[in-house]
Coordinates of C-alpha atoms in Angstrom, one line a residue:
X27 CA 35.3 107.2 24.6
X28 CA 33.0 110.2 24.9
X29 CA 32.9 112.1 28.2
X30 CA 30.2 114.1 30.0
X31 CA 31.7 117.5 31.1
X32 CA 30.4 119.9 33.7
X33 CA 32.1 123.2 33.6
X34 CA 32.9 125.1 36.8
X35 CA 32.0 128.8 36.4
X36 CA 35.6 129.7 37.2
X37 CA 36.7 127.6 34.2
X38 CA 34.4 129.5 31.9
X39 CA 35.4 133.0 33.2
X40 CA 39.1 132.3 33.3
X41 CA 39.5 130.7 29.8
X42 CA 36.6 131.5 27.4
X43 CA 37.9 135.0 26.4
X44 CA 41.2 133.5 25.1
X45 CA 40.5 133.3 21.4
X46 CA 42.6 130.1 20.8
X47 CA 41.2 128.3 23.8
X48 CA 37.7 129.4 22.8
X49 CA 38.1 128.0 19.3
X50 CA 40.0 124.8 20.1
X51 CA 38.4 123.8 23.5
X52 CA 35.0 125.4 23.9
X53 CA 34.0 125.2 20.2
X54 CA 36.1 122.2 19.2
X55 CA 36.6 119.7 22.0
X56 CA 33.5 120.6 24.0
X57 CA 30.9 121.6 21.3
X58 CA 31.8 120.0 18.1
X59 CA 32.5 116.5 19.4
X60 CA 30.6 113.5 20.7
X61 CA 31.1 114.7 24.3
X62 CA 28.1 115.8 26.4
X63 CA 27.8 119.1 28.4
X64 CA 26.0 118.7 31.7
X65 CA 23.6 121.5 32.7
X66 CA 20.7 121.6 35.1
X67 CA 17.0 121.9 34.4
X68 CA 16.6 124.9 36.7
X69 CA 19.2 126.9 34.8
X70 CA 21.3 127.6 37.9
X71 CA 24.5 126.7 36.1
X72 CA 23.6 129.0 33.2
X73 CA 23.0 131.8 35.7
X74 CA 26.4 131.1 37.4
X75 CA 28.2 131.2 34.1
X76 CA 26.5 134.5 33.2
X77 CA 27.5 136.1 36.5
X78 CA 31.1 134.8 36.2
X79 CA 31.6 136.4 32.7
X80 CA 29.6 139.6 33.4
X81 CA 32.7 141.7 34.3
X82 CA 34.4 141.1 31.0
X83 CA 32.8 142.2 27.7
X84 CA 34.9 139.8 25.7
X85 CA 34.2 136.9 28.0
X86 CA 30.5 137.6 27.9
X87 CA 30.5 137.9 24.1
X88 CA 32.3 134.6 23.7
X89 CA 30.1 132.9 26.2
X90 CA 27.0 134.0 24.3
X91 CA 28.4 132.6 21.1
X92 CA 29.2 129.3 22.8
X93 CA 25.8 129.2 24.5
X94 CA 24.1 129.8 21.2
X95 CA 26.0 126.8 19.8
X96 CA 24.8 124.6 22.6
X97 CA 21.2 125.7 22.2
X98 CA 21.4 124.8 18.5
X99 CA 22.2 121.2 19.3
X100 CA 19.3 118.8 19.4
X101 CA 21.2 115.5 19.3
X102 CA 21.7 114.9 23.0
X103 CA 24.7 117.2 23.3
X104 CA 23.3 119.0 26.3
X105 CA 22.5 116.7 29.3
X106 CA 20.0 118.3 31.7
X107 CA 20.3 117.0 35.2
X108 CA 17.4 117.3 37.7
X109 CA 17.1 120.5 39.7
X110 CA 19.8 120.9 42.4
X111 CA 19.6 123.6 45.1
X112 CA 23.0 124.7 46.2
X113 CA 24.1 128.3 47.0
X114 CA 27.8 127.4 46.4
X115 CA 29.0 127.2 42.8
X116 CA 31.4 124.3 43.5
X117 CA 28.7 122.4 45.4
X118 CA 26.3 123.1 42.6
X119 CA 28.7 121.7 40.0
X120 CA 29.3 118.6 42.0
X121 CA 25.6 118.0 42.7
X122 CA 24.6 118.5 39.0
X123 CA 27.4 116.2 37.9
X124 CA 26.5 113.6 40.5
X125 CA 22.8 113.3 39.6
X126 CA 23.2 113.6 35.8
X127 CA 22.1 110.4 34.1
X128 CA 24.9 109.4 31.7
X129 CA 26.9 106.3 31.0
X130 CA 29.8 108.5 29.7
X131 CA 32.8 109.2 32.0
X132 CA 31.9 112.3 34.0
X133 CA 34.5 115.1 34.2
X134 CA 34.4 118.4 36.2
X135 CA 36.4 121.1 34.5
X136 CA 38.0 123.3 37.1
X137 CA 40.6 126.0 37.6
X138 CA 41.6 125.4 41.2
X139 CA 41.2 121.8 42.3
X140 CA 41.3 122.9 46.0
X141 CA 37.8 124.3 45.6
X142 CA 36.6 120.7 45.3
X143 CA 38.4 119.2 48.2
X144 CA 35.2 118.7 50.3
X145 CA 33.8 116.5 47.5
X146 CA 36.9 114.5 46.5
X147 CA 36.0 111.4 48.4
X148 CA 32.5 111.2 46.9
X149 CA 33.9 112.0 43.5
X150 CA 36.3 109.1 43.8
X151 CA 33.6 106.7 44.7
X152 CA 31.3 108.0 41.9
X153 CA 34.2 107.9 39.4
X154 CA 33.9 111.6 38.7
X155 CA 37.2 113.0 37.5
X156 CA 38.6 116.5 38.2
X157 CA 40.1 118.0 35.0
X158 CA 41.9 121.2 34.3
X159 CA 42.6 122.9 31.0
X160 CA 45.8 120.9 30.2
X161 CA 43.7 117.7 30.4
X162 CA 41.4 118.6 27.5
X163 CA 43.2 121.1 25.3
X164 CA 44.8 119.8 22.0
X165 CA 48.5 119.2 22.1
X166 CA 49.0 122.0 19.5
X167 CA 46.6 124.5 21.0
X168 CA 49.1 127.4 20.4
X169 CA 49.3 126.4 16.7
X170 CA 45.8 126.3 15.3
X171 CA 45.2 124.4 12.1
X172 CA 46.3 126.5 9.2
X173 CA 43.5 128.3 7.4
X174 CA 43.2 128.2 3.6
X175 CA 43.1 131.9 2.9
X176 CA 40.6 133.6 0.5
X177 CA 40.2 137.3 0.3
X178 CA 36.5 136.9 -0.4
X179 CA 36.0 134.7 2.6
X180 CA 38.1 137.0 4.8
X181 CA 35.9 140.0 3.7
X182 CA 32.8 138.0 4.5
X183 CA 34.1 137.1 7.9
X184 CA 35.0 140.7 8.6
X185 CA 31.4 141.7 7.7
X186 CA 30.0 139.1 10.0
X187 CA 32.3 140.2 12.9
X188 CA 31.3 143.8 12.4
X189 CA 27.6 142.9 12.5
X190 CA 28.3 141.1 15.8
X191 CA 30.3 144.1 17.1
X192 CA 27.4 146.5 16.4
X193 CA 25.1 144.2 18.5
X194 CA 27.3 143.8 21.5
X195 CA 29.3 147.0 21.8
X196 CA 28.3 150.5 23.0
X197 CA 29.2 153.6 21.0
X198 CA 31.2 154.9 24.0
X199 CA 34.0 152.4 23.4
X200 CA 37.2 153.4 21.8
X201 CA 38.5 152.5 18.4
X202 CA 41.1 150.3 20.1
X203 CA 38.3 148.4 21.8
X204 CA 36.6 147.8 18.5
X205 CA 39.8 146.7 16.9
X206 CA 40.5 144.3 19.8
X207 CA 37.1 142.7 19.3
X208 CA 37.8 142.4 15.5
X209 CA 41.2 140.8 16.2
X210 CA 39.9 138.4 18.8
X211 CA 37.1 137.1 16.5
X212 CA 39.5 136.8 13.6
X213 CA 41.7 134.7 15.8
X214 CA 38.8 132.5 16.7
X215 CA 38.4 131.8 13.0
X216 CA 42.0 130.7 12.8
X217 CA 43.4 133.7 11.0
X218 CA 47.1 134.6 11.6
X219 CA 46.5 138.1 13.1
X220 CA 48.9 140.8 14.1
X221 CA 47.7 144.0 15.6
X222 CA 49.2 147.5 15.6
X223 CA 52.4 146.2 13.9
X224 CA 54.9 148.9 13.2
X225 CA 55.6 148.6 9.5
X226 CA 55.9 151.0 6.6
X227 CA 55.9 154.8 7.1
X228 CA 53.8 157.0 9.3
X229 CA 51.8 159.8 7.8
X230 CA 54.7 162.2 8.5
X231 CA 57.2 159.8 6.9
X232 CA 59.4 160.3 10.0
X233 CA 58.7 157.1 11.9
X234 CA 57.3 153.6 11.3
X235 CA 53.6 153.5 10.7
X236 CA 51.3 151.5 13.0
X237 CA 49.0 149.1 11.3
X238 CA 45.6 148.4 13.0
X239 CA 45.3 144.7 12.0
X240 CA 47.5 142.6 9.7
X241 CA 46.5 139.2 8.4
X242 CA 49.4 136.9 7.6
X243 CA 49.7 133.6 5.8
X244 CA 52.7 131.5 6.9
X245 CA 54.3 134.7 8.3
X246 CA 53.8 136.5 4.9
X247 CA 51.5 139.5 4.6
X248 CA 48.1 138.6 3.2
X249 CA 45.8 141.6 3.9
X250 CA 45.9 144.9 5.8
X251 CA 43.0 146.3 7.8
X252 CA 42.8 150.0 8.7
X253 CA 40.0 151.4 10.9
X254 CA 38.7 154.9 11.7
X255 CA 36.0 156.3 14.0
X256 CA 33.8 158.9 12.4
X257 CA 30.6 160.9 13.0
X258 CA 30.7 162.9 9.8
X259 CA 32.2 163.0 6.3
X260 CA 35.6 164.2 7.3
X261 CA 37.2 164.1 3.9
X262 CA 40.7 165.0 5.1
X263 CA 40.6 162.3 7.8
X264 CA 39.2 159.7 5.4
X265 CA 41.9 160.4 2.8
X266 CA 44.6 160.2 5.4
X267 CA 43.6 156.8 6.5
X268 CA 43.0 155.6 2.9
X269 CA 46.4 156.8 2.0
X270 CA 48.0 155.0 4.9
X271 CA 46.3 151.8 3.9
X272 CA 47.3 152.0 0.2
X273 CA 50.8 153.6 0.4
X274 CA 52.4 154.5 3.8
X275 CA 51.6 151.2 5.5
X276 CA 51.8 149.0 2.4
X277 CA 55.4 149.1 1.2
X278 CA 55.1 145.6 -0.3
X279 CA 52.1 146.6 -2.4
X280 CA 49.6 144.1 -0.9
X281 CA 46.8 143.8 -3.4
X282 CA 43.9 143.3 -1.0
X283 CA 43.0 145.6 1.9
X284 CA 40.2 146.7 4.1
X285 CA 39.2 150.2 5.3
X286 CA 36.6 150.1 8.2
X287 CA 34.5 153.0 9.5
X288 CA 33.0 152.8 13.0
X289 CA 30.2 155.3 12.6
X290 CA 28.6 157.0 15.6
X291 CA 27.0 160.1 14.1
X292 CA 23.5 160.9 13.0
X293 CA 21.7 159.7 9.8
X294 CA 23.9 156.8 8.8
X295 CA 22.1 156.4 5.4
X296 CA 22.7 159.9 4.3
X297 CA 26.3 159.8 5.5
X298 CA 26.9 156.5 3.6
X299 CA 25.6 158.1 0.4
X300 CA 28.0 160.9 0.7
X301 CA 30.8 158.5 1.5
X302 CA 30.1 156.4 -1.6
X303 CA 30.3 159.5 -3.8
X304 CA 33.5 160.7 -2.2
X305 CA 35.2 157.3 -2.6
X306 CA 34.0 156.8 -6.1
X307 CA 35.3 160.3 -7.2
X308 CA 38.4 160.3 -5.1
X309 CA 41.6 161.9 -6.6
X310 CA 44.2 159.1 -6.7
X311 CA 47.0 161.6 -6.4
X312 CA 45.7 162.6 -2.9
X313 CA 46.3 159.0 -1.8
X314 CA 50.0 159.0 -2.9
X315 CA 49.4 156.3 -5.6
X316 CA 51.7 156.1 -8.6
X317 CA 50.6 158.2 -11.6
X318 CA 50.2 155.0 -13.6
X319 CA 47.3 153.9 -11.3
X320 CA 43.8 154.0 -12.7
X321 CA 40.4 153.3 -11.0
X322 CA 38.6 150.4 -12.6
X323 CA 35.4 150.8 -10.7
X324 CA 33.5 151.0 -7.4
X325 CA 30.9 148.4 -6.5
X326 CA 28.4 148.9 -3.7
X327 CA 27.1 145.6 -2.4
X328 CA 23.7 144.9 -0.8
X329 CA 24.0 143.9 2.9
X330 CA 21.4 142.0 5.0
X331 CA 21.6 144.7 7.8
X332 CA 20.9 148.4 7.5
X333 CA 23.6 149.1 10.1
X334 CA 26.3 147.6 7.9
X335 CA 27.5 148.9 4.5
X336 CA 30.0 147.7 2.1
X337 CA 31.7 148.8 -1.1
X338 CA 34.7 147.5 -3.0
X339 CA 37.0 149.8 -5.1
X340 CA 39.1 148.3 -7.8
X341 CA 42.4 149.7 -9.2
X342 CA 45.0 148.8 -11.8
X343 CA 48.7 149.8 -11.7
X344 CA 51.3 148.8 -14.2
X345 CA 49.0 146.0 -15.4
X346 CA 48.3 144.6 -11.9
X347 CA 44.9 144.8 -10.3
X348 CA 44.2 145.4 -6.6
X349 CA 41.2 146.2 -4.5
X350 CA 40.1 147.7 -1.2
X351 CA 36.9 146.7 0.6
X352 CA 35.2 149.5 2.6
X353 CA 33.0 148.6 5.5
X354 CA 31.0 151.0 7.6
X355 CA 29.2 149.9 10.7
X356 CA 26.7 152.0 12.7
X357 CA 26.6 152.3 16.5

């Protein structure tokens, strides 16, 4: 039987930034189901949620994605209760749930039940249940449904994530921060993601190399993602990262990979033009590829956003084809 859920701000701030919980609970159980979400006409709960997630960039980003999903529903998913005036978050959640007009079973999703002790007697008489995360999460929340992998779909998803990243991140953040965002959003899309895994050789060939992001399929390598932060056409730096991606960090010869540039310099368009020329004309010997490797072609793709660029470079070695997708995103 469907339920009507009212979320405590603590529940949102404590759980929404976890990629698996976000995907399986917030997007799955709460959004893409027959259950209702109880809010108030005055927008006080929305304000409380925004304040609760304001100290975490990831929590704020995930909340905005979930909020956009709620706003897109026009089939009674959101149940707006009459205005309730209460300066206390827990009292507000109780009041909104109490006056909401629904024949569904009403549930308050909380983190600490003790915060609702003053309302327990009334909740019992009104048949309002107090739930925690374990009451609503799927039994296999730590094992998301396996994703049918496609390199084309993966590349499309990476492009979408980078476009979201450019909209929500400031240029002062580090490369690791950007990679964390990329990893978290890929996890939300049910990819098997590993980050900064020590595999292959480092550039010096002395120690194990550190991969930025690895996509696996049933614990086998599927694709490798390497990222760099640039403000100019630093040819040596680009070649170093490209070489890491294709040779040092790729001892198994994975045929599909991604090289991402987080660009924070001036004149993105001019820089991208020079980047395309450099990649198109790159000397394969500088990347450490076998002498039998040949370039098949370099294809620049049109993107819907001027701040996001994409090209794909195709190779052939010993009769086998492989490719690398290059993304550049402007901050």
